[in-house]
mmCIF file of C-alpha atoms in Angstrom:
data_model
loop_
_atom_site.group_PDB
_atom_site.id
_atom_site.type_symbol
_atom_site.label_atom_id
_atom_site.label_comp_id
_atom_site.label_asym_id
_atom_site.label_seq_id
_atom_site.Cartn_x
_atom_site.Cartn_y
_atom_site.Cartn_z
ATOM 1 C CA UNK A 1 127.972 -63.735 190.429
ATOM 2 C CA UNK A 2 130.805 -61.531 191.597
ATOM 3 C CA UNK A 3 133.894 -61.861 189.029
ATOM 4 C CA UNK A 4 136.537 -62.548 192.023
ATOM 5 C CA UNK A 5 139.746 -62.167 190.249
ATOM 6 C CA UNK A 6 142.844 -63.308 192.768
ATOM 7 C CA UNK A 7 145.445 -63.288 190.796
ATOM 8 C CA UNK A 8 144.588 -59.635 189.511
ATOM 9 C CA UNK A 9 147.531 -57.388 190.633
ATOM 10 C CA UNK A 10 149.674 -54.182 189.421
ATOM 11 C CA UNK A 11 151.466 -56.287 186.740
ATOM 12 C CA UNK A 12 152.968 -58.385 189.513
ATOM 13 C CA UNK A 13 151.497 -62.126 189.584
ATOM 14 C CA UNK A 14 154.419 -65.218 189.433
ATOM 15 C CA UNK A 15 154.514 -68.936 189.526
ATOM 16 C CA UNK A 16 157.417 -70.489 191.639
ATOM 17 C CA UNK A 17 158.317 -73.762 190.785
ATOM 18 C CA UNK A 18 159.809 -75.248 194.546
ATOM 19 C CA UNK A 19 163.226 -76.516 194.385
ATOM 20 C CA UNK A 20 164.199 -79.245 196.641
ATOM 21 C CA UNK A 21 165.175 -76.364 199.505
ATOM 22 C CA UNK A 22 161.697 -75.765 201.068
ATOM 23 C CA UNK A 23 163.352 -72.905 203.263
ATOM 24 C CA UNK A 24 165.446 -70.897 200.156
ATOM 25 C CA UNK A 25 161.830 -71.431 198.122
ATOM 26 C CA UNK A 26 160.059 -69.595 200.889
ATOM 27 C CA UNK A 27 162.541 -66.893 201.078
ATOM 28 C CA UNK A 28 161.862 -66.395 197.550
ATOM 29 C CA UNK A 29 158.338 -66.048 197.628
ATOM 30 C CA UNK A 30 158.488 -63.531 200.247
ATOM 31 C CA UNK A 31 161.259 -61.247 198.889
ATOM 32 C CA UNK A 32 158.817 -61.493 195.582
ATOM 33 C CA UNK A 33 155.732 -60.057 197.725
ATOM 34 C CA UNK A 34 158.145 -57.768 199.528
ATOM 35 C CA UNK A 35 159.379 -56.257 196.831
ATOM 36 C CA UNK A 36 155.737 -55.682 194.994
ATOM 37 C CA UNK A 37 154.194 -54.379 198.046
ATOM 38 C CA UNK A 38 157.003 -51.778 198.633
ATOM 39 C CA UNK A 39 158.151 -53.563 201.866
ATOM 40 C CA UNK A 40 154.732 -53.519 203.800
ATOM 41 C CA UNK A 41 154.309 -56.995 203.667
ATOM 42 C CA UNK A 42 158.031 -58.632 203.667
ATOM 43 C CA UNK A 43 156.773 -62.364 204.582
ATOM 44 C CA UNK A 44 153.593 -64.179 203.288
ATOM 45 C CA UNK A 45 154.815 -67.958 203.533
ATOM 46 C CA UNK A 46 156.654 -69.445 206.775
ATOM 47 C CA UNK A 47 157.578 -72.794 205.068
ATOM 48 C CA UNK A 48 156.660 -74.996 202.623
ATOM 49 C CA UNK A 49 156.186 -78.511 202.736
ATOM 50 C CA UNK A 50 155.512 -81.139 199.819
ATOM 51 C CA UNK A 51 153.606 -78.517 197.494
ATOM 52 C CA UNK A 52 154.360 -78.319 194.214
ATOM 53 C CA UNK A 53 153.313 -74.839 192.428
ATOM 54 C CA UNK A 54 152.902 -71.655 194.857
ATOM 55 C CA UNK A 55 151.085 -68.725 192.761
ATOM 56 C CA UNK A 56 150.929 -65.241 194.041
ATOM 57 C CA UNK A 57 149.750 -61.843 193.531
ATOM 58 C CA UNK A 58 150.433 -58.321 195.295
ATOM 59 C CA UNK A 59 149.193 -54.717 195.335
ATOM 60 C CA UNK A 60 150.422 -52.354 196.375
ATOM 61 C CA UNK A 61 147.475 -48.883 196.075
ATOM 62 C CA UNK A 62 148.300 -45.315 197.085
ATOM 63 C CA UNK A 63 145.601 -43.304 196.574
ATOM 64 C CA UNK A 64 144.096 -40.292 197.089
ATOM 65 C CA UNK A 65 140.065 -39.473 197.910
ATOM 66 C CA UNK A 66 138.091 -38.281 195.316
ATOM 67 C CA UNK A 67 137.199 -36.147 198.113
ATOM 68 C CA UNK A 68 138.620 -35.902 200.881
ATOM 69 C CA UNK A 69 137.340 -35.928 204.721
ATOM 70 C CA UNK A 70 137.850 -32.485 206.725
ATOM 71 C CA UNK A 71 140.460 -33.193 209.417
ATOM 72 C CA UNK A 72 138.344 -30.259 211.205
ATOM 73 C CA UNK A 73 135.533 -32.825 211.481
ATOM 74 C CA UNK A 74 137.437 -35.727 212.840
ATOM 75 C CA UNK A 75 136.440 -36.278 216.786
ATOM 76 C CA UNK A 76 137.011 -38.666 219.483
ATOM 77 C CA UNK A 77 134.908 -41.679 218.985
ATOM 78 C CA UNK A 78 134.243 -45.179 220.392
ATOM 79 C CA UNK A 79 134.178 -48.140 218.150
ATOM 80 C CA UNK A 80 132.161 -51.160 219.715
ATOM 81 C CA UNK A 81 134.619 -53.872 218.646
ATOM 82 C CA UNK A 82 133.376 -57.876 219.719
ATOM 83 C CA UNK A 83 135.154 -57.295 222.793
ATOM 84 C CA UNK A 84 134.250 -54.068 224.235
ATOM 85 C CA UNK A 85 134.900 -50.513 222.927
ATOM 86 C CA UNK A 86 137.966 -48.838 221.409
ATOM 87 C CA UNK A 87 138.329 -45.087 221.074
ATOM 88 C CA UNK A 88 138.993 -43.959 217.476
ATOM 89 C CA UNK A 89 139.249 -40.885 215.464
ATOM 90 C CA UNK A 90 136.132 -40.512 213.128
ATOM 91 C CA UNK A 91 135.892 -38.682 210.435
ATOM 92 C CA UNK A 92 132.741 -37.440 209.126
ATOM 93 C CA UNK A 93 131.501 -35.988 205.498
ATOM 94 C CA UNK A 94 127.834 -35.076 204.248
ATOM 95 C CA UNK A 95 127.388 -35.418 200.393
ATOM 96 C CA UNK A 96 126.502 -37.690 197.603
ATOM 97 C CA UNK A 97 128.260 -41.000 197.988
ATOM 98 C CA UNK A 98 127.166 -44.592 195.747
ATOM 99 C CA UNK A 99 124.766 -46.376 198.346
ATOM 100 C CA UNK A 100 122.799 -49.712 199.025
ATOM 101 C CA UNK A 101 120.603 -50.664 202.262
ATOM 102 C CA UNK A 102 120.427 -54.626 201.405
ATOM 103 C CA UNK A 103 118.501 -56.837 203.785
ATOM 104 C CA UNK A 104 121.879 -57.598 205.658
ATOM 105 C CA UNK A 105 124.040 -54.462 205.396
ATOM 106 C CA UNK A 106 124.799 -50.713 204.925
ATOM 107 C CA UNK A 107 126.708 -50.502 201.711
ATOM 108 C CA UNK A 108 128.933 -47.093 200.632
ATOM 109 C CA UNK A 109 131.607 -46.569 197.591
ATOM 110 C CA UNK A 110 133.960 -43.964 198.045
ATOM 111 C CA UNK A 111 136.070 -42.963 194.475
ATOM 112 C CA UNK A 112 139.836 -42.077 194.604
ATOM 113 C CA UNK A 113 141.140 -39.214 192.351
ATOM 114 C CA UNK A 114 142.580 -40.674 189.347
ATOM 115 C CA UNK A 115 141.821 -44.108 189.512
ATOM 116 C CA UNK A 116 139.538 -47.003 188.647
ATOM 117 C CA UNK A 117 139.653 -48.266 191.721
ATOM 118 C CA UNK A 118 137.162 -47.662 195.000
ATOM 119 C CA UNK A 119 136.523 -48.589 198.000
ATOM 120 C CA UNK A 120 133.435 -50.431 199.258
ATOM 121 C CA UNK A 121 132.073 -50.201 203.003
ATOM 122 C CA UNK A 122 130.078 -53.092 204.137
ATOM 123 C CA UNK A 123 128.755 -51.963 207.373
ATOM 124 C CA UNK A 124 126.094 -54.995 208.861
ATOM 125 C CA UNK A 125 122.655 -54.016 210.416
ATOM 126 C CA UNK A 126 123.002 -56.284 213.264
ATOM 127 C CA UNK A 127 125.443 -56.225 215.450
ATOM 128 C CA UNK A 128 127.740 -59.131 216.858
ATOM 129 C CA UNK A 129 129.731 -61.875 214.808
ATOM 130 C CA UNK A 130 127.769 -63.805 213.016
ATOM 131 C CA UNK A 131 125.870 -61.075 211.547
ATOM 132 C CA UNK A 132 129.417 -59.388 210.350
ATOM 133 C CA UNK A 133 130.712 -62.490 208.999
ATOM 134 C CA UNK A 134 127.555 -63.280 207.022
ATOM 135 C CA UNK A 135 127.547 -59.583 205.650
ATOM 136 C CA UNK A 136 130.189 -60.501 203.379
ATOM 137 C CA UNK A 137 127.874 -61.911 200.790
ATOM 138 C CA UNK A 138 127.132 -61.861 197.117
ATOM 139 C CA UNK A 139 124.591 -60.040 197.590
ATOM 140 C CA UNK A 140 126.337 -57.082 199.372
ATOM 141 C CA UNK A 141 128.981 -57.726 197.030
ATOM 142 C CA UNK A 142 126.588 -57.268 194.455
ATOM 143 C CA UNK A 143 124.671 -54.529 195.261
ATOM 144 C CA UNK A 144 123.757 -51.921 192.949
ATOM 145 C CA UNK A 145 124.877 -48.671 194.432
ATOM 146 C CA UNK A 146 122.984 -45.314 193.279
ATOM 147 C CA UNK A 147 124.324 -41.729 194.296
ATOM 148 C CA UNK A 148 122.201 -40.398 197.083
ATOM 149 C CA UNK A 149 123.336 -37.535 200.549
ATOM 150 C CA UNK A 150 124.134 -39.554 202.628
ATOM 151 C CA UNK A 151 126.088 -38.668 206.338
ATOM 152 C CA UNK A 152 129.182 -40.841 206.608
ATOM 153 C CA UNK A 153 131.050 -41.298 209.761
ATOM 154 C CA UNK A 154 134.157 -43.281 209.424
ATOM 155 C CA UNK A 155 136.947 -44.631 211.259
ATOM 156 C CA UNK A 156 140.703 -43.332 210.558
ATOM 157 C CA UNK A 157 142.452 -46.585 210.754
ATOM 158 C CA UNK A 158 145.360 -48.874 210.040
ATOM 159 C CA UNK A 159 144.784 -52.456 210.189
ATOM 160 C CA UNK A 160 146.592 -56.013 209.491
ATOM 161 C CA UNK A 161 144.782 -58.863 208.354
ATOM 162 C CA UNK A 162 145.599 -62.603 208.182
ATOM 163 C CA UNK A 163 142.968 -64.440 205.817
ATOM 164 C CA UNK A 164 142.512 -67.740 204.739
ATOM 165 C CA UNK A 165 139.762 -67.153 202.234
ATOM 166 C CA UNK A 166 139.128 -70.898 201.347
ATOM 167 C CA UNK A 167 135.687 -70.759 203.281
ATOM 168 C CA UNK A 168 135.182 -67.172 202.429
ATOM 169 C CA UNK A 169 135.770 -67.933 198.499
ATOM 170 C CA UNK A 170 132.960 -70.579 198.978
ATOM 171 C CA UNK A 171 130.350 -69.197 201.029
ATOM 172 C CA UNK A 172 130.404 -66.023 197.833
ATOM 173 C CA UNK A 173 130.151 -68.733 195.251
ATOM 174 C CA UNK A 174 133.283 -68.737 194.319
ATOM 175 C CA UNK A 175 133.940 -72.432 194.096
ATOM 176 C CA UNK A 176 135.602 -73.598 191.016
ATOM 177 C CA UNK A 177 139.394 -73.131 191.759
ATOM 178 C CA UNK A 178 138.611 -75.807 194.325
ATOM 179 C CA UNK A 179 138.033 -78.034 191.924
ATOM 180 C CA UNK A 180 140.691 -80.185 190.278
ATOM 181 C CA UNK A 181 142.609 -78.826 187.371
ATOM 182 C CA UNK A 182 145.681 -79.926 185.044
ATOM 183 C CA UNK A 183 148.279 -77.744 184.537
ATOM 184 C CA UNK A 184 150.551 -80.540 182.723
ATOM 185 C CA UNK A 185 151.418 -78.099 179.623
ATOM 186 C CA UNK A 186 153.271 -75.488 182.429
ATOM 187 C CA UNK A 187 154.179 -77.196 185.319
ATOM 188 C CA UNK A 188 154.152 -80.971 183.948
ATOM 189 C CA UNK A 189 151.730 -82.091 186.698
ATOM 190 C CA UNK A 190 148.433 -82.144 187.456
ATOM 191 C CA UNK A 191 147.853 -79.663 190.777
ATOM 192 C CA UNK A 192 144.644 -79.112 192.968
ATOM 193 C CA UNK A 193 143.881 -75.737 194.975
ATOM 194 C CA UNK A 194 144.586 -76.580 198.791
ATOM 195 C CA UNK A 195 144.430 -73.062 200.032
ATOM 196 C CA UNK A 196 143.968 -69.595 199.526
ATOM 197 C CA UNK A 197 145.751 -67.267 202.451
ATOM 198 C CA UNK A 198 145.936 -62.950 202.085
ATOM 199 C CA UNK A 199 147.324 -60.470 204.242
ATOM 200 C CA UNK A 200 146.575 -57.353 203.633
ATOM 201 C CA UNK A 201 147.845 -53.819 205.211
ATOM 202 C CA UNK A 202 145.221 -50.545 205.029
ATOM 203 C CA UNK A 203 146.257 -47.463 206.103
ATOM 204 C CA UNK A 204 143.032 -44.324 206.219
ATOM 205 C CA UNK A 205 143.050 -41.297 207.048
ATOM 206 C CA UNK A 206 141.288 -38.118 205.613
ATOM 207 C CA UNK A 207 143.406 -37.964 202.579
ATOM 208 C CA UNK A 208 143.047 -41.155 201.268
ATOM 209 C CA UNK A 209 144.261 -44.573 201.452
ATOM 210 C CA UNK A 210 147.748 -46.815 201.658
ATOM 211 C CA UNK A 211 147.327 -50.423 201.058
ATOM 212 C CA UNK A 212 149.471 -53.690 199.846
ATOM 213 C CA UNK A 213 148.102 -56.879 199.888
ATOM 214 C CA UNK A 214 149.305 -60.321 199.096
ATOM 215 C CA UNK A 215 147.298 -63.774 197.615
ATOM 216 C CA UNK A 216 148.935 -66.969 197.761
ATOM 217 C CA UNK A 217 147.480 -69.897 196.067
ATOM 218 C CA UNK A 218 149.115 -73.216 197.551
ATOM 219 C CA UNK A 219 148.437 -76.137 194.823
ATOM 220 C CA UNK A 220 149.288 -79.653 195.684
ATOM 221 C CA UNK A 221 149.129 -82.497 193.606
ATOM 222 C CA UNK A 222 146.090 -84.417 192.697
ATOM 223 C CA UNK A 223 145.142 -86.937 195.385
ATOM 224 C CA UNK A 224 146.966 -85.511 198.110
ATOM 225 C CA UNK A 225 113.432 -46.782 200.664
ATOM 226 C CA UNK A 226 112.367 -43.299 200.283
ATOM 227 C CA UNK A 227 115.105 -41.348 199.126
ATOM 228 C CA UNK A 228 116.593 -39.419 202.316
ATOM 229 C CA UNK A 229 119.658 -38.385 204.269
ATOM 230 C CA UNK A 230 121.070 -41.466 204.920
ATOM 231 C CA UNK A 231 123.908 -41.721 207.803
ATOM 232 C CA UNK A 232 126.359 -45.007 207.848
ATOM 233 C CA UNK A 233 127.844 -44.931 211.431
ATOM 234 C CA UNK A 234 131.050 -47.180 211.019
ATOM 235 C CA UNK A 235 131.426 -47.569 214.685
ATOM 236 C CA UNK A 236 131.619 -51.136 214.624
ATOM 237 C CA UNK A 237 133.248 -54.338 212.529
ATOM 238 C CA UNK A 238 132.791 -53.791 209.237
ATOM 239 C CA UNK A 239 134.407 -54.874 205.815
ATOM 240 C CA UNK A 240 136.870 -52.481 203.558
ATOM 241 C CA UNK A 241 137.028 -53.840 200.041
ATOM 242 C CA UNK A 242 139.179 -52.331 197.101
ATOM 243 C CA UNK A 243 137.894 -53.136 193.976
ATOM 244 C CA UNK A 244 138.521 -52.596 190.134
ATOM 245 C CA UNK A 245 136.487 -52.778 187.424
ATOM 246 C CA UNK A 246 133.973 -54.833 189.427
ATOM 247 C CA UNK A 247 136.947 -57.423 190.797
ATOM 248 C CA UNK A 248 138.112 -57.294 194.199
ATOM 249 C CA UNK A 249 141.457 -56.645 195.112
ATOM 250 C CA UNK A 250 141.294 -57.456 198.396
ATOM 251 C CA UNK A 251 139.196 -57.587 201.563
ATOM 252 C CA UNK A 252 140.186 -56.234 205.020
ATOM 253 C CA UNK A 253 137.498 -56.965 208.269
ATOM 254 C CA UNK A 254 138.188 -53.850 210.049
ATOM 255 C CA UNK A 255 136.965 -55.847 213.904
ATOM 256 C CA UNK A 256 139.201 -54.121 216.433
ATOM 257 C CA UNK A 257 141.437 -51.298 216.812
ATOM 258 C CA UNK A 258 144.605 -51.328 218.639
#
C-alpha cells in the first residue's frame, strides 16, 4: 500500500490552535501557507467554524528536468479535455524514461536534476471521466516502473487545482486518519479527521517544473508486453504527481486548459 505522507513538506508543517476569532485564525493559516509556498498560494482556508486543531503542510518545488524537452520540438496541439478540445503546446522527447502499461493506465516518471523528487504521469487508456478518475489507483500508484524508449508527448501547462481528497484518500486505501484519534497529550482534546482539502499550483514547460501546494487537515472534536517504442500521447486528462522517496507530495488532475 502506497505510504501517503500529507503532512510531508520542505520543513514547513504547523498546528494552529483556533483562538476565539475564527476570522484572525484564518488569516493566520493562510499567511502561514503563503509564506511557505513563496506567495503562489496566499489563501487555503475562507473561515473557520467550531473546529478545534487545523494542521497544514506546504511545498513549494522548483526544479529542473533531468533532461530537458527541446523547445524546437514543441508544436501546436489539441488536448481533448471532457468538454471539447483545447489547443496546447506539446512538447515531445524520444529516450529512456521509467514506464508501466497497467490494466487501467499509461504510467511515465520523469527525474529532475538534483533532486529526489519526480514526477509521475498517469495517463488512462480509456477515455472520458470515469475512466480518469478511477486511474488514480493503488495500483497505478504502485506500479513498478522499468527504463524502456519510449516517445513522450506532453503538454506545457500551468494549472490550479482545488481538492478535497477525503474520497480520494479512501478509494487508494488510505483510510486510517479517518478514524478517531486522541491527541489529549498536545492539544488536550480528543479530535477526529473531518476533511482533507489541497490546492496545488504546477507550472511546465521544457525546462522543468514550478509547483507549491498546500494540505489542510480540519479536525473536529469527537462526536461532532514486448519490449518496444512505446509513445504516451498526453493529449487528454491525466494526473501529475510529485513524489519523494515513494510519498506523494501532491496530486494535480491536469482536465482542461484555459
Amino acid at each position: 500500500m502506497r505510504n501517503l505522507n500529507l503532512l510531508k513538506s520542505n520543513d514547513a508543517m504547523a498546528a494552529f490552535k483556533i483562538d476565539p476569532q475564527p476570522l484572525l485564525s484564518a488569516e493566520q493559516v493562510n499567511k502561514w501557507v503563503s509564506d511557505n509556498t513563496a506567495g503562489m498560494i496566499p489563501k487555503i482556508l475562507e473561515k473557520i467554524g467550531d473546529e478545534e486543531v487545523i494542521l497544514v503542510s506546504a511545498l513549494y518545488f522548483s526544479g529542473k528536468f533531468q533532461n530537458a524537452f527541446d523547445p524546437r520540438q514543441t508544436v501546436a496541439a489539441d488536448f481533448s479535455s471532457f468538454n471539447g478540445k483545447t489547443p496546447c503546446q506539446m512538447m515531445y522527447a524520444k529516450r529512456h524514461m521509467g514506464y508501466a502499461r497497467t490494466s487501467t493506465a499509461q504510467v511515465v516518471e520523469l527525474e529532475y536534476a538534483d533532486s529526489d523528487i519526480v514526477a509521475r504521469l498517469i495517463l488512462p487508456l480509456e477515455d472520458g471521466q470515469a475512466a480518469f478518475e478511477h486511474s488514480l489507483s493503488e495500483e497505478n500508484l504502485d506500479a513498478k516502473l522499468r527504463p524502456i524508449e519510449i516517445a513522450l508527448q506532453f503538454p506545457k501547462f500551468e494549472v490550479e487545482s482545488s481538492l478535497v481528497l477525503n474520497d480520494i484518500l479512501k478509494y487508494i486505501g488510505v483510510r486510517q486518519i479517518f478514524e478517531k484519534v486522541d491527541y489529549d497529550k498536545t492539544l488536550g482534546s480528543a479530535l477526529q479527521v473531518d476533511q482533507v482539502l489541497q490546492k496545488s499550483i504546477v507550472k511546465v514547460d521544457e525546462e522543468g517544473t514550478v509547483a507549491a501546494s498546500a494540505t489542510a487537515i480540519r479536525m473536529v472534536r469527537m462526536g461532532a508486453r514486448l519490449q518496444q517504442l512505446e509513445r504516451v500521447i498526453c493529449n487528454k486528462p491525466f494526473w501529475f504527481i510529485l513524489e519523494s522517496s515513494n510519498k506523494i507530495a501532491f496530486v494535480v488532475a491536469v482536465s482542461k486548459f484555459q
